Short mmCIF file of C-alpha atoms in Angstrom, two decimals:
data_model
loop_
_atom_site.label_atom_id
_atom_site.label_comp_id
_atom_site.label_asym_id
_atom_site.label_seq_id
_atom_site.Cartn_x
_atom_site.Cartn_y
_atom_site.Cartn_z
CA GLN A 1 9.05 -4.83 -11.56
CA GLN A 2 7.54 -4.32 -8.13
CA GLN A 3 6.72 -7.73 -6.71
CA VAL A 4 4.93 -6.34 -3.68
CA LYS A 5 2.47 -3.51 -4.27
CA GLN A 6 1.44 -1.37 -1.31
CA SER A 7 -1.33 1.20 -0.95
CA PRO A 8 -2.10 3.88 -0.09
CA GLN A 9 1.09 5.92 -0.35
CA SER A 10 -0.09 8.22 2.44
CA LEU A 11 -2.87 8.14 5.00
CA ILE A 12 -4.22 10.62 7.51
CA VAL A 13 -6.56 9.55 10.31
CA GLN A 14 -7.86 11.03 13.53
CA LYS A 15 -6.77 9.66 16.88
CA GLY A 16 -8.80 6.55 17.65
CA GLY A 17 -9.37 5.73 13.99
CA ILE A 18 -8.43 2.44 12.33
CA PRO A 19 -5.97 2.97 9.48
CA ILE A 20 -5.72 0.08 7.04
CA ILE A 21 -2.73 -0.46 4.75
CA ASN A 22 -2.96 -2.99 1.96
CA CYS A 23 -0.40 -5.08 0.11
CA ALA A 24 -0.63 -7.46 -2.82
CA TYR A 25 1.89 -9.92 -4.19
CA GLU A 26 2.25 -12.20 -7.20
CA ASN A 27 4.88 -14.77 -6.25
CA THR A 28 3.29 -17.76 -4.55
CA ALA A 29 6.74 -18.87 -3.35
CA PHE A 30 6.80 -16.08 -0.75
CA ASP A 31 6.70 -17.74 2.67
CA TYR A 32 6.77 -14.98 5.28
CA PHE A 33 5.14 -11.56 5.35
CA PRO A 34 6.45 -8.98 7.82
CA TRP A 35 5.53 -5.37 8.40
CA TYR A 36 8.18 -2.83 9.31
CA GLN A 37 7.67 0.52 11.03
CA GLN A 38 9.98 3.46 10.43
CA PHE A 39 10.09 6.68 12.44
CA PRO A 40 11.73 9.82 10.97
CA GLY A 41 15.51 9.65 11.13
CA LYS A 42 15.52 5.98 12.05
CA GLY A 43 15.85 2.70 10.25
CA PRO A 44 12.83 0.42 9.81
CA ALA A 45 12.11 -2.04 12.60
CA LEU A 46 10.02 -5.21 12.58
CA LEU A 47 6.49 -4.57 13.84
CA ILE A 48 4.56 -7.79 13.22
CA ALA A 49 4.73 -10.71 10.79
CA ILE A 50 2.59 -13.58 9.52
CA ARG A 51 3.08 -16.86 7.69
CA PRO A 52 0.76 -17.83 4.81
CA ASP A 53 -0.86 -20.72 6.71
CA VAL A 54 -2.49 -18.25 9.12
CA SER A 55 -5.33 -15.85 8.20
CA GLU A 56 -4.91 -13.36 11.01
CA LYS A 57 -2.36 -12.34 13.62
CA LYS A 58 -2.77 -9.79 16.41
CA GLU A 59 -0.13 -8.15 18.52
CA GLY A 60 -1.53 -5.46 20.76
CA ARG A 61 -3.30 -2.87 18.62
CA PHE A 62 -1.76 -4.19 15.38
CA THR A 63 -3.44 -6.89 13.28
CA ILE A 64 -2.39 -8.53 10.03
CA SER A 65 -5.13 -10.03 7.88
CA PHE A 66 -3.92 -12.48 5.24
CA ASN A 67 -5.86 -13.73 2.21
CA LYS A 68 -3.79 -16.42 0.52
CA SER A 69 -6.18 -17.05 -2.38
CA ALA A 70 -6.28 -13.35 -3.25
CA LYS A 71 -2.55 -12.94 -2.59
CA GLN A 72 -3.24 -9.94 -0.40
CA PHE A 73 -2.48 -8.94 3.16
CA SER A 74 -3.21 -5.88 5.22
CA LEU A 75 -2.23 -4.11 8.42
CA HIS A 76 -4.90 -2.69 10.72
CA ILE A 77 -4.05 -0.37 13.61
CA MET A 78 -6.78 -0.30 16.25
CA ASP A 79 -7.35 2.84 18.35
CA SER A 80 -4.56 4.66 16.51
CA GLN A 81 -2.48 7.18 18.43
CA PRO A 82 -0.32 10.13 17.34
CA GLY A 83 2.71 8.03 18.35
CA ASP A 84 1.79 5.58 15.58
CA SER A 85 2.63 8.25 12.99
CA ALA A 86 5.38 6.67 10.93
CA THR A 87 6.10 5.07 7.59
CA TYR A 88 4.97 1.46 7.29
CA PHE A 89 6.41 -1.08 4.87
CA CYS A 90 5.00 -4.46 4.03
CA ALA A 91 7.40 -7.10 2.78
CA ALA A 92 7.53 -10.65 1.52
CA ARG A 93 10.30 -13.21 1.84
CA GLY A 94 11.28 -15.09 -1.28
CA VAL A 95 13.87 -17.52 -2.49
CA GLY A 96 17.11 -17.41 -0.53
CA GLY A 97 15.53 -15.50 2.31
CA LYS A 98 15.58 -12.09 0.66
CA LEU A 99 12.90 -9.61 1.67
CA ILE A 100 11.07 -7.69 -1.05
CA PHE A 101 9.50 -4.50 0.29
CA GLY A 102 6.43 -2.58 -0.74
CA GLN A 103 6.52 1.10 -1.61
CA GLY A 104 5.71 2.31 1.90
CA THR A 105 2.79 4.18 3.47
CA GLU A 106 3.28 7.40 5.37
CA LEU A 107 0.73 7.41 8.20
CA SER A 108 -0.21 10.54 10.12
CA VAL A 109 -2.48 10.24 13.15
CA LYS A 110 -3.95 13.61 14.12
CA PRO A 111 -4.66 14.37 17.80
CA ASP B 1 25.85 2.00 21.10
CA ALA B 2 23.80 0.98 18.09
CA ASP B 3 23.96 -2.66 17.00
CA VAL B 4 24.23 -1.62 13.33
CA THR B 5 26.28 1.50 12.73
CA GLN B 6 26.49 3.38 9.46
CA THR B 7 28.99 6.07 8.53
CA PRO B 8 28.69 8.75 7.39
CA ARG B 9 25.14 9.65 8.37
CA ASN B 10 25.01 12.48 5.86
CA ARG B 11 27.15 13.19 2.82
CA ILE B 12 26.99 15.72 0.03
CA THR B 13 29.19 15.07 -2.97
CA LYS B 14 29.57 16.02 -6.61
CA THR B 15 28.88 14.07 -9.77
CA GLY B 16 31.77 11.78 -10.68
CA LYS B 17 33.21 11.46 -7.18
CA ARG B 18 33.84 8.10 -5.55
CA ILE B 19 31.89 7.55 -2.36
CA MET B 20 32.06 4.80 0.25
CA LEU B 21 29.39 4.12 2.83
CA GLU B 22 30.44 1.90 5.69
CA CYS B 23 28.49 -0.43 7.93
CA SER B 24 29.56 -2.29 11.01
CA GLN B 25 27.54 -4.54 13.30
CA THR B 26 27.89 -6.00 16.77
CA LYS B 27 24.99 -8.46 16.50
CA GLY B 28 27.17 -11.32 15.36
CA HIS B 29 24.97 -11.92 12.31
CA ASP B 30 26.29 -13.62 9.21
CA ARG B 31 24.02 -11.87 6.72
CA MET B 32 24.34 -8.24 5.72
CA TYR B 33 22.45 -6.14 3.21
CA TRP B 34 22.44 -2.72 1.57
CA TYR B 35 19.10 -1.14 0.72
CA ARG B 36 18.21 2.14 -0.90
CA GLN B 37 15.08 4.10 0.11
CA ASP B 38 13.39 6.52 -2.26
CA PRO B 39 9.97 8.18 -1.75
CA GLY B 40 7.25 6.19 -3.46
CA LEU B 41 9.61 3.31 -4.27
CA GLY B 42 10.11 1.83 -0.84
CA LEU B 43 13.25 -0.09 0.06
CA ARG B 44 15.13 -1.72 -2.78
CA LEU B 45 17.93 -4.23 -2.33
CA ILE B 46 21.29 -3.24 -3.80
CA TYR B 47 23.62 -6.03 -2.64
CA TYR B 48 23.62 -8.71 0.01
CA SER B 49 26.14 -11.01 1.59
CA PHE B 50 25.37 -14.25 3.43
CA ASP B 51 28.92 -14.65 4.68
CA VAL B 52 32.36 -13.15 4.13
CA LYS B 53 32.96 -15.08 0.92
CA ASP B 54 29.45 -14.68 -0.49
CA ILE B 55 28.40 -11.49 -2.30
CA ASN B 56 25.25 -11.23 -4.38
CA LYS B 57 23.59 -8.59 -6.51
CA GLY B 58 20.15 -7.34 -5.56
CA GLU B 59 17.46 -5.59 -7.58
CA ILE B 60 19.43 -2.44 -8.39
CA SER B 61 23.17 -3.16 -8.28
CA ASP B 62 24.22 -1.18 -11.38
CA GLY B 63 26.54 1.69 -10.42
CA TYR B 64 27.35 0.17 -7.01
CA SER B 65 29.92 -2.24 -5.62
CA VAL B 66 30.41 -3.76 -2.18
CA SER B 67 33.11 -5.25 -0.02
CA ARG B 68 32.67 -7.60 2.94
CA GLN B 69 35.86 -6.95 4.87
CA ALA B 70 34.92 -9.10 7.85
CA GLN B 71 31.83 -10.73 9.32
CA ALA B 72 31.01 -7.44 11.02
CA LYS B 73 31.80 -5.02 8.18
CA PHE B 74 30.10 -4.43 4.85
CA SER B 75 30.79 -1.34 2.75
CA LEU B 76 28.98 0.08 -0.27
CA SER B 77 30.83 2.07 -2.93
CA LEU B 78 29.67 4.36 -5.67
CA GLU B 79 32.58 4.45 -8.10
CA SER B 80 31.37 7.53 -9.96
CA ALA B 81 28.37 9.10 -8.25
CA ILE B 82 25.49 10.49 -10.31
CA PRO B 83 22.55 12.66 -9.18
CA ASN B 84 19.98 9.85 -9.41
CA GLN B 85 21.93 8.02 -6.71
CA THR B 86 20.76 10.69 -4.28
CA ALA B 87 18.85 8.65 -1.70
CA LEU B 88 18.74 7.32 1.84
CA TYR B 89 20.85 4.17 2.17
CA PHE B 90 20.35 1.52 4.81
CA CYS B 91 22.54 -1.31 5.97
CA ALA B 92 20.81 -4.27 7.59
CA THR B 93 21.75 -7.58 9.16
CA SER B 94 20.02 -10.86 9.84
CA GLU B 95 20.78 -14.27 11.22
CA ALA B 96 21.11 -17.20 8.88
CA ARG B 97 17.70 -18.38 7.76
CA GLY B 98 17.45 -21.81 9.21
CA GLY B 99 14.82 -22.07 11.92
CA ASN B 100 14.06 -18.39 12.37
CA THR B 101 12.21 -15.57 10.69
CA GLY B 102 15.19 -13.81 9.18
CA GLU B 103 14.25 -10.52 10.82
CA LEU B 104 16.25 -7.61 9.44
CA PHE B 105 17.96 -5.20 11.82
CA PHE B 106 18.59 -1.84 10.21
CA GLY B 107 21.08 0.91 10.84
CA GLU B 108 19.90 4.50 11.08
CA GLY B 109 20.69 5.28 7.48
CA SER B 110 23.14 7.32 5.43
CA ARG B 111 21.66 10.22 3.49
CA LEU B 112 23.61 10.81 0.29
CA THR B 113 23.15 13.84 -1.94
CA VAL B 114 24.90 13.93 -5.32
CA LEU B 115 25.03 17.39 -6.90
#
C-alpha cells in the first residue's frame, strides 16, 4: 500500500505561476517530511523539509504548508521559473528512520 | 568525483540473467539504501543497511538480494532478471539518525532494461 499519496502526477504552469503539489499520509508516527527535487538524468536531492510541530516553512521561493490534523502537506513554488522544471517527490520518515516517498510530480514551467 | 557512485549507469540484459548493480560512497555514511523508481510509483525501497552487519528488507525486496562489502560499498543483485524489473535504480546514503534529519544523498542512478 502507498503510505504517502502525492498529486498531481504532472503539472504545467507558465513562468511566474505558483505550482502547488499536495501529499497526504496516514501514519501519525511519521516525524519528518522532506521534499526532494530531481532533474533529468540525476538522482533526487533534498529541497526543503518540515517537522510536524511547524505549520509552514519557507526557503527562498519554496514553501511547505503542513496541516497535521488533516495529515496533509504541500509544496508551493512562488514565481516559478523554467529552471524549476523537474520531478518533485514528497516523503515521510517513519520508524527506524526510513523514508517513504510519494509517487512524484513532473513539473514543467513554460517560458 | 561524485560522493555516491553507481555502476553501471545503463545496462540491457535478457530474462534469466544475473545482474549486479554496484554502489560506492565517499561520504563516510553508515547507512546505505537501494531504491527503485518507476513512473507513477515514485521511489520504492528495496533494501537498506544501517551498518556493515545490518541488512534489512524494504517494501519490494522479492527477486533482489544485497551485499554490504564494506562501509562504503553496497551492491544490489538480481539473481534471475525478469522484464518487470526494468526500472531506474538508485543507491542512497545517510548519516545515522541521531540528532540530524537523516537526509538521503542519491547517486545518479542505474537504468536497467530486461528484455
